[in-house]
PDB file of C-alpha atoms in Angstrom:
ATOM      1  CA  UNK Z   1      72.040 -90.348 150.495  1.00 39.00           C
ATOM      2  CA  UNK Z   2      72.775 -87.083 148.721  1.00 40.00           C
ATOM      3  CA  UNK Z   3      76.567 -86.438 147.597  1.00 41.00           C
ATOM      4  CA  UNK Z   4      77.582 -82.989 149.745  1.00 40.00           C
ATOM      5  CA  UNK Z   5      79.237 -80.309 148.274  1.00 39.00           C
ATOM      6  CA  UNK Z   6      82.564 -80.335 150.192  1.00 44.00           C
ATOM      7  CA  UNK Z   7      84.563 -83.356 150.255  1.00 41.00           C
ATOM      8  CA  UNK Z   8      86.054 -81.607 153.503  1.00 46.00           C
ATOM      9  CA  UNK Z   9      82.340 -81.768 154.692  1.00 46.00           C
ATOM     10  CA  UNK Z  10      81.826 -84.370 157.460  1.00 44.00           C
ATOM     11  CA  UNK Z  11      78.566 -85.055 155.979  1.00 45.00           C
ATOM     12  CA  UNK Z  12      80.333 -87.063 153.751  1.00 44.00           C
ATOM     13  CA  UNK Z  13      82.880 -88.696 156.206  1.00 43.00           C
ATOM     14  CA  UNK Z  14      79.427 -89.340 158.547  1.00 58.00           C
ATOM     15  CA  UNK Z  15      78.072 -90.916 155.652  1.00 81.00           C
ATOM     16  CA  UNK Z  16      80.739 -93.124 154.390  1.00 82.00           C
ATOM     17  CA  UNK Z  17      81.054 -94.258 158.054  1.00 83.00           C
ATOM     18  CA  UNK Z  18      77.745 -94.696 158.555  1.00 84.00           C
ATOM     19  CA  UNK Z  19      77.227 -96.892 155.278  1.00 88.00           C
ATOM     20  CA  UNK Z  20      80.411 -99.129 156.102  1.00 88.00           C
ATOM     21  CA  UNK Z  21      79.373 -99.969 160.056  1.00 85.00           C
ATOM     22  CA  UNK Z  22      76.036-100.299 158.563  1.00 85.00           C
ATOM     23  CA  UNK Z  23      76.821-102.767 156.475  1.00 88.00           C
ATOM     24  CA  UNK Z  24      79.233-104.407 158.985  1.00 86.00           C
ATOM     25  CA  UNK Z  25      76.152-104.872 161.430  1.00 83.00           C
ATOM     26  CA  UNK Z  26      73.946-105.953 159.331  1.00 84.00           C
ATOM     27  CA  UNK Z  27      71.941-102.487 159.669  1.00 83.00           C
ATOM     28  CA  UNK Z  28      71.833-102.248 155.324  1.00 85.00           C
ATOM     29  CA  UNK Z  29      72.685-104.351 152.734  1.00 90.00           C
ATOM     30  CA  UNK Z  30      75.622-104.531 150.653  1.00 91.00           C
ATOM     31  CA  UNK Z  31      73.645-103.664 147.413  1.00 93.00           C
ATOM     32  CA  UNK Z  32      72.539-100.391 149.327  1.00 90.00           C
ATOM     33  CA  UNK Z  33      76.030 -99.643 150.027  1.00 92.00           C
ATOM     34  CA  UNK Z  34      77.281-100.216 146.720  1.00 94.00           C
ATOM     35  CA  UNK Z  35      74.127 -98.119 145.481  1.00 93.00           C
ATOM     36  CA  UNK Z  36      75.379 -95.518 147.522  1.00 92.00           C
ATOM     37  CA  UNK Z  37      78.984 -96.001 146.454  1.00 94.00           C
ATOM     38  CA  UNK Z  38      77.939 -95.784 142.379  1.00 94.00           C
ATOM     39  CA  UNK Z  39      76.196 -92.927 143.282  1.00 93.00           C
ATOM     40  CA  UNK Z  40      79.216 -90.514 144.250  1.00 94.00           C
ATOM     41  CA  UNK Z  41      81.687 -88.587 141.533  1.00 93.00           C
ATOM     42  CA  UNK Z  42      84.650 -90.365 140.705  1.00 94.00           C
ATOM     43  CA  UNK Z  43      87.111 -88.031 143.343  1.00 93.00           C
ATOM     44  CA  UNK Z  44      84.337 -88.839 146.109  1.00 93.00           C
ATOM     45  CA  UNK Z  45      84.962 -93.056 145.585  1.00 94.00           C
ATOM     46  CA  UNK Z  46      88.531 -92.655 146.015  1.00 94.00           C
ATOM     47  CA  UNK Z  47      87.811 -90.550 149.164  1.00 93.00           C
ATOM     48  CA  UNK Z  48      85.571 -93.633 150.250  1.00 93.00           C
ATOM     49  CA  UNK Z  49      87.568 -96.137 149.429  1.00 94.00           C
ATOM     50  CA  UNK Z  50      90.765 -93.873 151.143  1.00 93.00           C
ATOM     51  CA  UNK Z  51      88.320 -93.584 154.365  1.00 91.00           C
ATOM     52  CA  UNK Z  52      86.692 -97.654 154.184  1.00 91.00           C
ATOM     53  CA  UNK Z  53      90.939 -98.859 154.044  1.00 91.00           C
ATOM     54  CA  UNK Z  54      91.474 -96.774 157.198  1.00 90.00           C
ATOM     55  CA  UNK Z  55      88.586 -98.925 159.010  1.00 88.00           C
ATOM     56  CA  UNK Z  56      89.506-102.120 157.764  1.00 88.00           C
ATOM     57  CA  UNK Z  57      93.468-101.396 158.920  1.00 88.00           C
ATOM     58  CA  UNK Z  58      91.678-100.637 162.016  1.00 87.00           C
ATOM     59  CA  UNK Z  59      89.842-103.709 162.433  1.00 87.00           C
ATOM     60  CA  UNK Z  60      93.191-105.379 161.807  1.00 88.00           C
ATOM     61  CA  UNK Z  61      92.356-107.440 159.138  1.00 89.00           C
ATOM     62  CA  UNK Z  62      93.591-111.048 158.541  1.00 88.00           C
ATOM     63  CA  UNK Z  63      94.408-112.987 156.089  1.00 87.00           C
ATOM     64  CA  UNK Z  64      92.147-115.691 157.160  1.00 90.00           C
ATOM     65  CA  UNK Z  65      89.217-112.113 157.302  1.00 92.00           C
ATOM     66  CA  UNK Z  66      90.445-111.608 153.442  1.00 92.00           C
ATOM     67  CA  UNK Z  67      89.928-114.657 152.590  1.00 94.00           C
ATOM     68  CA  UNK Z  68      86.095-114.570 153.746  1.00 95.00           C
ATOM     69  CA  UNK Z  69      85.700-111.028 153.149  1.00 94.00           C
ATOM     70  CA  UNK Z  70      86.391-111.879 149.500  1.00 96.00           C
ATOM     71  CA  UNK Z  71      84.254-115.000 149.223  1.00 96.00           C
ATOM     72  CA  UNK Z  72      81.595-113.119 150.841  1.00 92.00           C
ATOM     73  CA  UNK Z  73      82.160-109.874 148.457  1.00 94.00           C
ATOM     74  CA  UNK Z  74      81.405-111.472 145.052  1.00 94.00           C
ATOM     75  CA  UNK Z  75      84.665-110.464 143.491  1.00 96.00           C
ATOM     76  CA  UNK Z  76      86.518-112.805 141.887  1.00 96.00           C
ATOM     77  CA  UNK Z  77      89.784-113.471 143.875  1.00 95.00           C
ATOM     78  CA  UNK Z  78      92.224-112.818 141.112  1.00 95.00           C
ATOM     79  CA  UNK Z  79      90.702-109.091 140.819  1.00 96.00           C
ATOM     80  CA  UNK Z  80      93.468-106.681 142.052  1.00 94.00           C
ATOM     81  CA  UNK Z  81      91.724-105.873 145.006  1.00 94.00           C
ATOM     82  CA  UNK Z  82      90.576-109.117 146.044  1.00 95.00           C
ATOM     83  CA  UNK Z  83      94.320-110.325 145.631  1.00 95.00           C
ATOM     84  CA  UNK Z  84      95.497-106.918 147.551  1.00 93.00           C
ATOM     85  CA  UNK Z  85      93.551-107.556 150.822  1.00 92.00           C
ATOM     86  CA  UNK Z  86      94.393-111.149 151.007  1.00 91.00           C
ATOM     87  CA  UNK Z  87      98.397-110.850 151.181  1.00 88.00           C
ATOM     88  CA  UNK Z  88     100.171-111.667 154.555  1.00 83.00           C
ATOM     89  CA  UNK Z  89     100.097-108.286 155.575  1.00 84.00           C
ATOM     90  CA  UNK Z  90      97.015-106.837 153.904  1.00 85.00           C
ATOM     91  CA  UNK Z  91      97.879-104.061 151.043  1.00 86.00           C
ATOM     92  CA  UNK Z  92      95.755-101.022 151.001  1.00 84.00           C
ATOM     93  CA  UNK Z  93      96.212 -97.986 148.283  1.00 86.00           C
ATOM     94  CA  UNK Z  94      92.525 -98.640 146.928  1.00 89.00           C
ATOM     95  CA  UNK Z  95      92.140 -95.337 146.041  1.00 89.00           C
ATOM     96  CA  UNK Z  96      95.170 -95.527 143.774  1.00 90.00           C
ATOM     97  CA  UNK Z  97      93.951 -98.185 141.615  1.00 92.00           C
ATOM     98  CA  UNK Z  98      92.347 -97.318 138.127  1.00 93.00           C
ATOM     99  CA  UNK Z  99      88.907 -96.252 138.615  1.00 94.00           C
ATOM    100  CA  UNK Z 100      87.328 -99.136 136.602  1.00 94.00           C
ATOM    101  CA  UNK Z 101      88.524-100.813 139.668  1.00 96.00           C
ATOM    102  CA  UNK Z 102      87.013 -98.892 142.632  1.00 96.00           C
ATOM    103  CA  UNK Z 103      83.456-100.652 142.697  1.00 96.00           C
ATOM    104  CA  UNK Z 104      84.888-103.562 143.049  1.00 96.00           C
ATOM    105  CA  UNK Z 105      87.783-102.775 145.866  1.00 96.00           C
ATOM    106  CA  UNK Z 106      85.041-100.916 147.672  1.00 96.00           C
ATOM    107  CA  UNK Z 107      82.804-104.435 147.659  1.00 96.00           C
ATOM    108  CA  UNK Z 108      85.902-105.993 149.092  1.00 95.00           C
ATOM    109  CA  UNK Z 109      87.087-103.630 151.406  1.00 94.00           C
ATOM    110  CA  UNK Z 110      83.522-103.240 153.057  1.00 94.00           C
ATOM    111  CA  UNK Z 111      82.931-107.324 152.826  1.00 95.00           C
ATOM    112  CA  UNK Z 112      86.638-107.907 154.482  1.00 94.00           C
ATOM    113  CA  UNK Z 113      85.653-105.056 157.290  1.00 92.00           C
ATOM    114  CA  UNK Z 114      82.486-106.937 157.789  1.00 92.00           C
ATOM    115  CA  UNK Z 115      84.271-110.010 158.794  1.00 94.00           C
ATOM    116  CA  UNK Z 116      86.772-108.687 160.308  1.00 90.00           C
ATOM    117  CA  UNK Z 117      84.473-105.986 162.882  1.00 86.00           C
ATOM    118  CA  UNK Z 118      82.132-108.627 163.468  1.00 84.00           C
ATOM    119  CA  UNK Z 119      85.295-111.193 165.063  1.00 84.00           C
ATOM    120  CA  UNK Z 120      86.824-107.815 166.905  1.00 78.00           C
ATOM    121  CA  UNK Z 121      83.059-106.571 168.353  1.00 69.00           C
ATOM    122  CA  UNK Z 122      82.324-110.412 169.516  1.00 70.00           C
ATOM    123  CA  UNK Z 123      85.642-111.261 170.916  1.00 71.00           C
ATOM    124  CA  UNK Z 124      86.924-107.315 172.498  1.00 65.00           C
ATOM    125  CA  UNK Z 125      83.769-105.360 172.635  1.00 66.00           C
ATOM    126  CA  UNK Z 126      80.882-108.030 173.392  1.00 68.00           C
ATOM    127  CA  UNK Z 127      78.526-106.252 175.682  1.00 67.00           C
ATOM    128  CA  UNK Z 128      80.150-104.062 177.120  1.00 70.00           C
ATOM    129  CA  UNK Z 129      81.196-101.357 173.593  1.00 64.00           C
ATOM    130  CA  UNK Z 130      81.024 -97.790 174.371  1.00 58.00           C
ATOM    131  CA  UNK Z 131      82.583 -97.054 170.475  1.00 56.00           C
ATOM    132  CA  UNK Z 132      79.341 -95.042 168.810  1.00 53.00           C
ATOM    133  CA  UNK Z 133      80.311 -96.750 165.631  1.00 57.00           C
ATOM    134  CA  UNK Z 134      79.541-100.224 167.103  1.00 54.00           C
ATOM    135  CA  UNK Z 135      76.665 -99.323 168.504  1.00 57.00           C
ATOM    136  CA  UNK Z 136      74.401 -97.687 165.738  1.00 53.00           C
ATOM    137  CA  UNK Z 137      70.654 -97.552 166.204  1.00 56.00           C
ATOM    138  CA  UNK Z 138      69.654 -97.390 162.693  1.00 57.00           C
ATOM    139  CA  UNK Z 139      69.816 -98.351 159.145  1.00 56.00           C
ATOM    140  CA  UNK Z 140      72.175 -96.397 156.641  1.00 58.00           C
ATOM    141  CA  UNK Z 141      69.703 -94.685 155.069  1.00 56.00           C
TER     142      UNK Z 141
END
């Protein structure tokens, strides 16, 4: 994926979406979401991470989806934002960490989401989803 111009460009909001739900269905792989992720300026992660926080608080995250999120992330789970998504409620702010940080929050965030979309699509939307962004046809690329 090519960085757009305009971070007001939906391009770019089409794109982070597509890459998280992607990765959330199994449609890409982590690594080509993190490739993706590395690949953006520094103001364009925070907008990512800023947009991938507002799906995970939508997916209503648990602790319990933290937890798993983490161990499935490869972040240790005394990094800031492994620690962050795993309080009783979640904490968000991503974006605001220090931007050594925001590769790894982003690996967390979209892990967490993972686990946490997958339990809401098989337990609210199991057949019978009419939300596009559960129902994509193709990879993130």
């Amino acid at each position: 994926m090519t960085e757009p111009n305009n971070a007001d460009d939906p391009s770019f909001w089409y794109g982070t979406e597509r890459v998280v739900n992607g990765i959330a269905q199994g449609l890409c792989t982590l690594d080509h979401g993190m490739a993706w992720f590395t690949n953006l300026s520094p103001a364009r992660r925070q907008e990512a991470l800023h947009e991938a926080g507002l799906y995970a608080m939508q997916a209503h995250i648990t602790a319990a989806d933290g937890r798993a999120g983490v161990a499935r992330s490869g972040v240790k789970p005394t990094a800031n934002p492994a620690v962050m998504i795993c309080m009783d409620p979640p904490r968000y702010g991503f974006s605001g960490l220090p931007a050594d940080e925001h590769v790894k929050a982003f690996r967390v965030l979209v892990s967490v989401f993972t686990v946490a979309d997958t339990r809401r699509r098989q337990a609210y939307c199991k057949g019978t989803c009419t939300h596009a962004w559960h129902n994509l046809t193709r990879n993130c690329e």
